[in-house]
Short mmCIF file of C-alpha atoms and ligand atoms in Angstrom, two decimals:
data_model
loop_
_atom_site.label_atom_id
_atom_site.label_comp_id
_atom_site.label_asym_id
_atom_site.label_seq_id
_atom_site.Cartn_x
_atom_site.Cartn_y
_atom_site.Cartn_z
CA MET Z 17 7.66 -24.10 20.18
CA LYS Z 18 9.46 -21.93 18.85
CA THR Z 19 8.33 -20.87 14.88
CA ILE Z 20 10.42 -20.05 12.10
CA VAL Z 21 10.18 -18.92 8.57
CA ALA Z 22 13.61 -20.26 6.70
CA MET Z 23 13.11 -18.32 3.78
CA PRO Z 24 16.07 -20.81 1.43
CA GLY Z 25 15.74 -18.17 -1.72
CA ASP Z 26 18.19 -18.63 -4.19
CA GLY Z 27 21.72 -20.19 -5.54
CA ILE Z 28 23.45 -21.50 -2.14
CA GLY Z 29 20.99 -19.43 -0.03
CA LYS Z 30 18.98 -22.77 -0.78
CA THR Z 31 22.57 -24.70 -0.03
CA VAL Z 32 23.25 -22.79 3.53
CA LEU Z 33 20.00 -22.01 5.34
CA PRO Z 34 19.31 -25.94 6.12
CA GLU Z 35 23.30 -26.43 7.11
CA ALA Z 36 22.22 -23.76 10.00
CA VAL Z 37 19.07 -25.61 10.74
CA LYS Z 38 21.54 -29.12 11.26
CA VAL Z 39 23.47 -27.12 13.50
CA LEU Z 40 20.47 -25.40 15.27
CA THR Z 41 18.91 -28.48 16.06
CA ALA Z 42 22.26 -30.16 17.15
CA VAL Z 43 22.37 -27.91 19.54
CA GLY Z 44 19.36 -28.22 20.91
CA PHE Z 45 16.78 -25.48 20.14
CA LYS Z 46 13.90 -26.80 19.04
CA ALA Z 47 12.08 -25.50 16.67
CA ASP Z 48 8.92 -25.63 13.90
CA TYR Z 49 10.69 -23.96 10.46
CA ILE Z 50 8.32 -23.37 7.97
CA TYR Z 51 9.72 -22.94 4.76
CA ALA Z 52 8.78 -20.00 2.66
CA ASP Z 53 8.26 -18.65 -0.82
CA ILE Z 54 10.72 -16.22 -2.30
CA GLY Z 55 13.18 -15.55 -4.44
CA TRP Z 56 13.94 -15.23 -8.60
CA GLU Z 57 11.47 -18.12 -9.20
CA TYR Z 58 8.50 -16.88 -7.63
CA TRP Z 59 9.20 -13.87 -9.79
CA CYS Z 60 9.46 -15.71 -12.98
CA LYS Z 61 6.53 -18.00 -11.93
CA GLU Z 62 4.28 -15.15 -10.35
CA GLY Z 63 5.52 -12.23 -10.87
CA ASN Z 64 6.51 -11.84 -7.61
CA ALA Z 65 9.55 -12.34 -5.47
CA LEU Z 66 8.02 -11.60 -2.04
CA PRO Z 67 4.29 -13.51 -2.40
CA GLN Z 68 2.08 -12.12 0.02
CA ARG Z 69 1.77 -15.84 1.81
CA THR Z 70 5.64 -14.91 2.63
CA ILE Z 71 4.70 -11.73 3.90
CA ASP Z 72 1.53 -13.05 6.09
CA LEU Z 73 3.87 -16.00 7.72
CA LEU Z 74 6.62 -13.69 9.01
CA GLU Z 75 3.52 -11.82 10.28
CA LYS Z 76 1.97 -14.05 12.08
CA HIS Z 77 5.80 -15.45 13.36
CA LYS Z 78 7.84 -12.90 13.66
CA VAL Z 79 11.37 -14.59 13.12
CA GLY Z 80 12.64 -15.59 9.84
CA LEU Z 81 15.37 -16.96 8.64
CA PHE Z 82 16.50 -16.27 5.29
CA GLY Z 83 18.81 -17.32 2.98
CA ALA Z 84 20.16 -15.40 -0.61
CA ILE Z 85 18.35 -14.61 -3.46
CA THR Z 86 19.41 -13.22 -6.75
CA SER Z 87 18.32 -10.03 -8.14
CA LYS Z 88 19.59 -8.89 -12.01
CA PRO Z 89 18.78 -6.29 -14.26
CA LYS Z 90 15.07 -4.50 -15.09
CA ASP Z 91 15.83 -5.89 -18.80
CA ALA Z 92 16.50 -9.27 -17.77
CA ALA Z 93 14.34 -9.20 -15.18
CA ALA Z 94 11.96 -8.95 -17.41
CA LYS Z 95 13.26 -11.66 -20.58
CA GLU Z 96 13.32 -14.63 -17.18
CA LEU Z 97 9.34 -13.70 -16.84
CA ASP Z 98 6.67 -16.45 -17.68
CA PRO Z 99 5.32 -15.64 -20.78
CA SER Z 100 1.52 -14.93 -19.88
CA LEU Z 101 2.85 -13.07 -17.50
CA GLN Z 102 5.07 -10.71 -19.66
CA ASP Z 103 3.09 -6.94 -20.87
CA LYS Z 104 1.40 -6.85 -17.54
CA GLY Z 105 3.44 -4.05 -15.89
CA TYR Z 106 4.59 -6.81 -13.76
CA VAL Z 107 8.50 -4.56 -12.53
CA TYR Z 108 10.82 -6.80 -10.58
CA PHE Z 109 12.06 -5.31 -7.34
CA SER Z 110 14.64 -7.00 -4.75
CA PRO Z 111 12.61 -8.76 -2.05
CA ILE Z 112 14.88 -8.75 0.66
CA VAL Z 113 14.45 -4.42 0.24
CA GLY Z 114 11.02 -5.29 0.43
CA LEU Z 115 11.10 -7.02 3.30
CA ARG Z 116 12.81 -4.29 4.91
CA GLN Z 117 10.64 -1.86 3.63
CA HIS Z 118 7.29 -4.17 4.15
CA PHE Z 119 8.62 -4.79 8.22
CA ASN Z 120 10.53 -1.31 8.58
CA LEU Z 121 13.19 -3.68 9.59
CA ASP Z 122 15.42 -0.45 10.71
CA ILE Z 123 18.09 -1.76 12.28
CA CYS Z 124 20.54 -3.72 10.57
CA ILE Z 125 23.30 -5.22 13.15
CA ARG Z 126 26.65 -6.56 11.08
CA PRO Z 127 29.16 -7.47 13.94
CA CYS Z 128 32.48 -8.62 12.61
CA LYS Z 129 34.49 -10.69 14.84
CA SER Z 130 37.64 -12.16 13.94
CA PHE Z 131 38.23 -15.45 14.91
CA LYS Z 132 41.97 -16.76 16.40
CA GLY Z 133 43.71 -18.30 13.30
CA ASN Z 134 41.58 -17.75 10.98
CA PRO Z 135 43.46 -17.58 8.12
CA LEU Z 136 41.99 -14.03 6.55
CA ASN Z 137 42.26 -12.56 9.04
CA PHE Z 138 43.82 -9.22 8.75
CA ILE Z 139 48.08 -8.73 9.45
CA ARG Z 140 49.75 -5.66 10.20
CA ARG Z 141 53.40 -4.77 10.03
CA SER Z 142 54.62 -4.29 13.68
CA GLY Z 143 58.28 -3.02 13.97
CA THR Z 144 59.81 -5.86 12.63
CA GLY Z 145 57.54 -8.87 12.37
CA PHE Z 146 53.50 -8.51 11.84
CA GLU Z 147 50.81 -8.30 14.37
CA GLU Z 148 46.82 -9.84 13.98
CA PRO Z 149 44.78 -7.65 15.59
CA LEU Z 150 41.33 -9.56 16.85
CA VAL Z 151 38.14 -7.37 15.26
CA ASP Z 152 35.61 -7.76 17.47
CA THR Z 153 33.68 -4.36 15.83
CA VAL Z 154 29.45 -4.20 15.82
CA ILE Z 155 27.90 -2.31 13.20
CA PHE Z 156 24.53 -0.82 12.85
CA ARG Z 157 23.07 0.05 9.79
CA GLN Z 158 20.34 2.24 9.58
CA ASN Z 159 18.27 -0.08 7.11
CA THR Z 160 15.68 2.32 5.67
CA GLU Z 161 16.48 5.76 5.02
CA GLY Z 162 19.88 7.69 4.47
CA LEU Z 163 20.71 7.63 0.33
CA TYR Z 164 19.03 4.38 0.32
CA SER Z 165 15.46 6.19 0.68
CA GLY Z 166 15.08 5.51 -2.90
CA VAL Z 167 13.72 9.47 -3.22
CA GLU Z 168 15.51 10.01 -6.44
CA TRP Z 169 15.21 11.54 -9.61
CA THR Z 170 16.90 11.43 -13.58
CA ASN Z 171 14.78 14.98 -15.58
CA PRO Z 172 13.39 15.76 -11.37
CA PRO Z 173 9.42 16.51 -12.17
CA LYS Z 174 8.72 20.94 -11.77
CA ALA Z 175 7.46 21.37 -9.01
CA VAL Z 176 10.22 19.02 -7.25
CA ARG Z 177 12.52 21.20 -9.28
CA GLU Z 178 11.10 24.08 -8.30
CA ALA Z 179 11.28 23.10 -4.43
CA PHE Z 180 15.16 22.33 -5.12
CA GLU Z 181 15.28 25.77 -6.67
CA SER Z 182 14.53 27.08 -3.17
CA HIS Z 183 17.69 26.59 -1.85
CA PRO Z 184 21.01 28.78 -2.73
CA LYS Z 185 23.12 26.46 -3.59
CA MET Z 186 21.21 24.61 -6.04
CA LYS Z 187 22.35 28.19 -7.96
CA ALA Z 188 24.72 26.44 -9.32
CA PHE Z 189 23.13 23.53 -10.97
CA LYS Z 190 19.99 26.11 -12.26
CA ASP Z 191 21.49 25.44 -16.24
CA VAL Z 192 21.51 22.23 -16.27
CA PRO Z 193 19.32 20.76 -18.37
CA GLY Z 194 16.31 18.10 -16.98
CA GLU Z 195 17.58 15.20 -18.93
CA ASP Z 196 20.73 16.25 -17.29
CA LEU Z 197 20.04 16.56 -13.89
CA ALA Z 198 19.88 12.99 -11.73
CA ILE Z 199 19.09 14.15 -7.74
CA SER Z 200 19.46 11.34 -4.97
CA THR Z 201 18.41 12.80 -1.77
CA ARG Z 202 18.63 11.70 1.68
CA ILE Z 203 16.38 11.54 4.46
CA VAL Z 204 17.47 10.98 8.15
CA THR Z 205 14.19 11.06 10.34
CA ARG Z 206 14.47 12.14 14.30
CA ASN Z 207 13.29 9.20 15.87
CA ALA Z 208 14.56 6.13 13.36
CA CYS Z 209 18.29 8.09 14.61
CA LYS Z 210 17.17 7.38 18.42
CA ARG Z 211 16.54 3.90 17.67
CA ILE Z 212 18.83 2.64 15.76
CA ILE Z 213 21.33 4.65 18.72
CA LYS Z 214 19.14 3.49 21.33
CA GLU Z 215 19.75 0.35 20.61
CA ALA Z 216 23.43 0.40 20.07
CA PHE Z 217 23.90 1.15 23.74
CA GLU Z 218 22.14 -1.30 25.17
CA TYR Z 219 23.56 -3.63 22.51
CA ALA Z 220 26.67 -2.42 23.33
CA ARG Z 221 25.93 -2.48 27.34
CA GLU Z 222 25.02 -5.92 26.90
CA PHE Z 223 27.35 -7.35 25.63
CA GLY Z 224 30.11 -5.23 27.71
CA TYR Z 225 31.59 -2.98 24.31
CA SER Z 226 33.28 0.16 25.82
CA ASN Z 227 32.69 2.94 22.98
CA VAL Z 228 30.52 3.19 20.50
CA THR Z 229 30.81 5.53 17.93
CA ILE Z 230 28.71 6.98 15.01
CA CYS Z 231 30.77 7.04 11.47
CA GLU Z 232 28.88 10.04 9.67
CA LYS Z 233 30.16 13.05 8.28
CA PRO Z 234 28.46 15.94 10.14
CA ASN Z 235 31.16 18.38 8.83
CA VAL Z 236 29.89 18.31 5.37
CA LEU Z 237 26.78 16.46 5.86
CA ARG Z 238 25.51 19.23 8.36
CA GLU Z 239 21.71 18.73 8.64
CA THR Z 240 21.69 14.44 8.30
CA SER Z 241 25.24 13.58 9.43
CA GLY Z 242 24.60 16.55 12.03
CA MET Z 243 21.50 15.30 13.31
CA MET Z 244 22.62 11.54 14.22
CA LEU Z 245 25.14 12.67 16.56
CA LYS Z 246 23.30 15.12 18.12
CA GLU Z 247 20.92 12.66 19.12
CA ALA Z 248 23.57 10.64 19.65
CA LYS Z 249 25.43 13.38 22.61
CA ILE Z 250 21.61 13.03 24.22
CA ILE Z 251 21.52 9.37 24.80
CA VAL Z 252 25.07 8.83 25.63
CA LYS Z 253 24.25 9.90 28.76
CA ASP Z 254 22.01 7.57 30.15
CA TYR Z 255 25.40 5.12 29.00
CA PRO Z 256 27.70 6.68 31.59
CA GLN Z 257 29.97 3.36 31.18
CA ILE Z 258 29.87 3.49 27.59
CA GLN Z 259 31.79 6.59 26.02
CA LEU Z 260 30.49 7.85 22.93
CA TRP Z 261 32.95 8.08 20.08
CA ASP Z 262 32.30 10.19 16.32
CA THR Z 263 34.53 9.56 13.49
CA ASN Z 264 34.59 10.66 9.55
CA ILE Z 265 33.28 8.30 7.01
CA ASP Z 266 36.17 8.80 5.03
CA ALA Z 267 38.18 8.84 7.99
CA GLN Z 268 37.08 5.57 9.03
CA MET Z 269 37.79 3.30 6.14
CA MET Z 270 41.65 5.07 6.13
CA TRP Z 271 41.97 4.32 9.53
CA LEU Z 272 40.49 0.41 9.18
CA THR Z 273 43.67 -0.67 8.72
CA LYS Z 274 45.32 1.39 11.56
CA ASN Z 275 43.50 0.80 14.85
CA PRO Z 276 40.57 -1.66 13.79
CA GLU Z 277 40.50 -3.77 17.52
CA ASN Z 278 39.58 -0.25 19.17
CA TYR Z 279 36.16 0.20 17.79
CA GLY Z 280 33.45 -1.70 19.45
CA VAL Z 281 30.02 -0.66 18.28
CA ILE Z 282 30.10 1.20 15.70
CA VAL Z 283 26.67 3.31 13.61
CA ALA Z 284 25.85 4.43 10.63
CA GLU Z 285 23.12 6.22 7.92
CA ASN Z 286 22.41 3.57 5.15
CA MET Z 287 25.30 4.06 2.68
CA PHE Z 288 27.45 4.52 5.24
CA GLY Z 289 26.78 1.75 6.98
CA ASP Z 290 26.97 -0.46 3.84
CA ILE Z 291 30.16 1.09 3.28
CA ILE Z 292 31.67 0.84 6.39
CA SER Z 293 30.42 -3.10 7.30
CA ASP Z 294 31.89 -4.47 3.81
CA GLY Z 295 35.06 -3.05 5.20
CA PHE Z 296 35.28 -4.60 8.73
CA ALA Z 297 33.93 -7.96 7.21
CA GLY Z 298 36.48 -7.46 5.08
CA LEU Z 299 39.11 -7.71 7.81
CA ILE Z 300 37.52 -10.98 9.55
CA GLY Z 301 37.16 -12.84 6.70
CA GLY Z 302 34.78 -11.08 4.01
CA LEU Z 303 31.50 -13.03 2.76
CA GLY Z 304 31.74 -16.36 4.08
CA PHE Z 305 31.82 -15.08 7.68
CA ALA Z 306 29.98 -11.88 6.99
CA CYS Z 307 26.48 -12.29 9.25
CA SER Z 308 23.57 -9.98 10.18
CA ALA Z 309 20.37 -9.66 11.26
CA ASN Z 310 17.55 -6.82 10.02
CA ILE Z 311 15.33 -5.68 12.87
CA GLY Z 312 12.36 -3.90 13.16
CA LYS Z 313 9.81 -3.27 15.92
CA ASP Z 314 7.83 -6.53 15.75
CA VAL Z 315 9.63 -8.55 13.25
CA ALA Z 316 13.60 -9.75 12.42
CA VAL Z 317 15.00 -11.52 10.53
CA PHE Z 318 18.26 -12.83 10.10
CA GLU Z 319 21.01 -13.77 7.33
CA PRO Z 320 24.01 -13.66 6.08
CA THR Z 321 25.15 -10.62 4.21
CA HIS Z 322 26.72 -12.90 1.12
CA GLY Z 323 24.00 -13.52 -2.39
CA SER Z 324 22.87 -16.09 -3.94
CA ALA Z 325 26.61 -16.87 -5.81
CA PRO Z 326 24.86 -18.52 -8.53
CA LYS Z 327 28.83 -19.23 -9.89
CA TYR Z 328 28.96 -22.06 -7.62
CA GLN Z 329 25.19 -23.33 -7.38
CA GLU Z 330 25.33 -26.04 -9.39
CA LEU Z 331 28.38 -27.53 -7.50
CA ASN Z 332 27.54 -30.92 -5.43
CA PRO Z 333 29.05 -31.45 -3.12
CA SER Z 334 28.90 -27.76 -2.66
CA ILE Z 335 31.89 -25.48 -1.29
CA VAL Z 336 30.74 -22.25 0.18
CA ASN Z 337 31.58 -21.41 4.02
CA PRO Z 338 28.98 -22.27 5.69
CA ILE Z 339 29.90 -20.04 7.91
CA ALA Z 340 28.33 -16.76 7.40
CA MET Z 341 24.85 -18.19 7.64
CA ILE Z 342 25.46 -20.75 11.19
CA LEU Z 343 26.81 -17.10 12.82
CA SER Z 344 23.43 -15.48 11.59
CA ALA Z 345 21.49 -18.08 12.78
CA CYS Z 346 23.32 -17.62 16.37
CA MET Z 347 22.32 -13.87 16.41
CA MET Z 348 18.75 -15.02 15.88
CA LEU Z 349 19.06 -17.04 18.94
CA ASP Z 350 20.47 -14.14 21.13
CA HIS Z 351 17.50 -12.09 19.21
CA ILE Z 352 14.50 -14.82 20.92
CA GLY Z 353 17.00 -15.31 24.10
CA GLU Z 354 18.89 -18.24 23.40
CA ASN Z 355 21.85 -16.46 24.53
CA GLN Z 356 23.89 -19.32 25.73
CA LYS Z 357 22.95 -21.65 22.46
CA ALA Z 358 24.41 -19.18 20.47
CA GLU Z 359 27.80 -19.34 22.87
CA ARG Z 360 28.05 -22.29 21.88
CA ILE Z 361 27.82 -22.42 18.22
CA LYS Z 362 30.58 -19.81 18.24
CA LYS Z 363 32.42 -21.91 20.32
CA ALA Z 364 32.92 -24.59 18.61
CA ILE Z 365 33.36 -22.03 15.27
CA ALA Z 366 36.32 -21.01 16.76
CA ILE Z 367 37.30 -24.40 17.74
CA VAL Z 368 37.56 -25.33 13.75
CA ILE Z 369 38.97 -22.81 12.17
CA GLU Z 370 41.46 -22.95 15.34
CA GLU Z 371 42.41 -26.40 14.40
CA GLY Z 372 42.48 -25.82 10.81
CA LYS Z 373 41.94 -28.58 10.01
CA PHE Z 374 38.72 -28.65 7.62
CA ARG Z 375 38.30 -25.62 5.69
CA THR Z 376 36.05 -24.48 2.91
CA TYR Z 377 38.39 -23.07 -0.07
CA ASP Z 378 37.51 -19.66 0.72
CA MET Z 379 39.53 -19.57 3.79
CA MET Z 380 42.69 -21.31 1.71
CA LYS Z 381 42.43 -18.30 -0.75
CA LEU Z 382 42.02 -20.56 -3.43
CA LYS Z 383 39.78 -19.60 -6.84
CA GLY Z 384 35.87 -21.24 -6.45
CA GLY Z 385 35.39 -24.10 -8.80
CA PRO Z 386 34.88 -28.35 -8.72
CA ASP Z 387 38.73 -28.65 -7.78
CA VAL Z 388 39.08 -27.41 -4.82
CA PHE Z 389 38.23 -30.31 -3.06
CA ALA Z 390 42.08 -32.06 -4.40
CA LYS Z 391 43.37 -28.60 -3.02
CA GLY Z 392 42.64 -29.99 0.44
CA ALA Z 393 39.27 -27.94 0.95
CA CYS Z 394 36.82 -29.56 2.45
CA THR Z 395 32.56 -29.55 1.47
CA THR Z 396 30.13 -26.98 3.47
CA GLU Z 397 28.84 -30.29 4.39
CA GLN Z 398 32.39 -30.94 6.31
CA MET Z 399 32.37 -27.80 7.57
CA THR Z 400 28.98 -28.07 8.55
CA GLY Z 401 29.69 -31.59 10.49
CA GLU Z 402 33.08 -30.87 12.27
CA ILE Z 403 30.88 -27.91 14.42
CA ILE Z 404 28.39 -30.13 15.45
CA SER Z 405 31.04 -32.61 16.49
CA LYS Z 406 32.37 -29.51 18.69
CA LEU Z 407 29.50 -28.49 20.23
P1 LIG M 503 28.05 -12.92 -3.76
O1 LIG M 503 28.09 -12.71 -2.40
O2 LIG M 503 26.78 -14.37 -4.75
O3 LIG M 503 28.87 -13.56 -4.06
C1 LIG M 503 30.46 -12.49 -4.59
C2 LIG M 503 31.74 -14.06 -4.52
O4 LIG M 503 32.02 -14.35 -3.29
C3 LIG M 503 30.84 -15.41 -5.11
O5 LIG M 503 31.66 -15.36 -6.22
C4 LIG M 503 31.65 -16.14 -3.71
O6 LIG M 503 33.67 -16.18 -4.72
C5 LIG M 503 32.01 -15.98 -3.20
N1 LIG M 503 31.34 -16.06 -1.57
C6 LIG M 503 29.68 -15.37 -1.35
N2 LIG M 503 29.06 -16.99 -0.69
C7 LIG M 503 30.49 -17.33 0.15
C8 LIG M 503 30.03 -18.47 0.90
N3 LIG M 503 29.20 -18.46 1.63
N4 LIG M 503 31.23 -18.97 0.96
C9 LIG M 503 32.72 -18.84 0.05
N5 LIG M 503 32.66 -17.94 -1.22
C10 LIG M 503 31.43 -17.25 -1.22
O7 LIG M 503 27.67 -11.15 -4.87
P2 LIG M 503 27.42 -11.51 -6.26
O8 LIG M 503 27.81 -12.68 -7.08
O9 LIG M 503 27.57 -9.85 -6.47
O10 LIG M 503 26.37 -11.35 -6.84
C11 LIG M 503 25.51 -13.04 -7.17
C12 LIG M 503 23.50 -12.93 -7.26
O11 LIG M 503 23.44 -12.36 -5.75
C13 LIG M 503 23.17 -11.39 -7.95
O12 LIG M 503 22.49 -12.20 -7.96
C14 LIG M 503 22.51 -10.16 -6.63
O13 LIG M 503 22.50 -9.64 -6.60
C15 LIG M 503 22.71 -10.96 -4.84
N6 LIG M 503 22.47 -10.76 -4.07
C16 LIG M 503 21.67 -10.81 -2.86
C17 LIG M 503 22.37 -10.87 -1.52
C18 LIG M 503 21.35 -11.00 -0.30
O14 LIG M 503 20.67 -12.19 -1.22
N7 LIG M 503 21.67 -10.34 0.98
C19 LIG M 503 22.89 -9.93 -1.24
C20 LIG M 503 24.85 -9.29 -2.33
C21 LIG M 503 23.75 -9.96 -3.80
MG1 LIG M 504 26.28 -4.27 0.38
#
């Protein structure tokens, strides 16, 4: 039997993760769930939001299902630390970023597929009326490097500044005082490029997408975006049935509303992938529907894109949409070869959405709060129950 490391985390992570487990159980997926500690509570109590015991569990069992965590700015984090740990040099860092780095979860996959009948679907004017293009785009976001590598300085040390000044373009900044100079670097490695592009093409082949788009900006970011595109042009040769397209991130954002239905798989660096995946998620219903996978060579962690939504965590019954979490669980099933079970769950979700009898508050475009039920919204558990009834 498979063992899944279940990490509910904080806030609504604690609400939606058990809902996904209910659906997994109902579809007949037999697994042991080991609940693992992660998040704010462990920062406050132990000075570490990602305890070593959780890392060890993932190391051992390889597959994690994650809810969401709460992060707060440095000062707030320091204040909430247990008094016995104060001033001992503990520094808060985000445990999900920590997981991605520790296990080198370098490929983030974010499918953005519209469900027919979802009132949040993007619609577009056509002739005298409107049309609803069905989006089915899967974003592959490089998850560990690029502009989010974390190599950055304000007032860079002398050696760094000198190294930068060996670049002719740095002349423009030579008189800027150190304290007025901030630098964030965009680091791209050829191996990571190759790996994500290859995986994107494999995914396109397995799931029947006819194109892979590299969404970068090689005309300006000649080195980093340039390397991505160059590697893609080599890799595409192994996939004669799939077209390679390339777009610039800025133009792609503009085309988001023009022809989103044309794009199959999209590959982008960390920050561009962050941007483009939120953009596409907006077309298919937003945070209540946005699922994701973080895939490394050895370990994989599946999570909804949304955070812990603290303002709703105390509401009982819960109002939040469990679908993003349940779809993340489907990605986990696909990853471990249980594709048919994943398909059954996705079909059940599709039926519930198309029937339209049960809608969480976000699907009704209501402002969140305890009064949403009176306005016709269903609870988190009712949504799960309805999905299970359609399996
Ligand atoms: P958020 O994603 O928690 O919430 C943003 C808004 O989206 C909420 O106000 C809510 O209206 C809506 N929303 C989120 N999930 C929903 C769901 N399942 N159903 C219906 N509506 C939903 O982001 P926010 O408010 O910026 O951050 C809250 C906390 O979450 C912060 O501490 C932040 O650091 C953390 N966070 C954690 C992430 C993670 O665990 N991967 C990702 C994003 C934020
Ligand atoms: Mg984001």
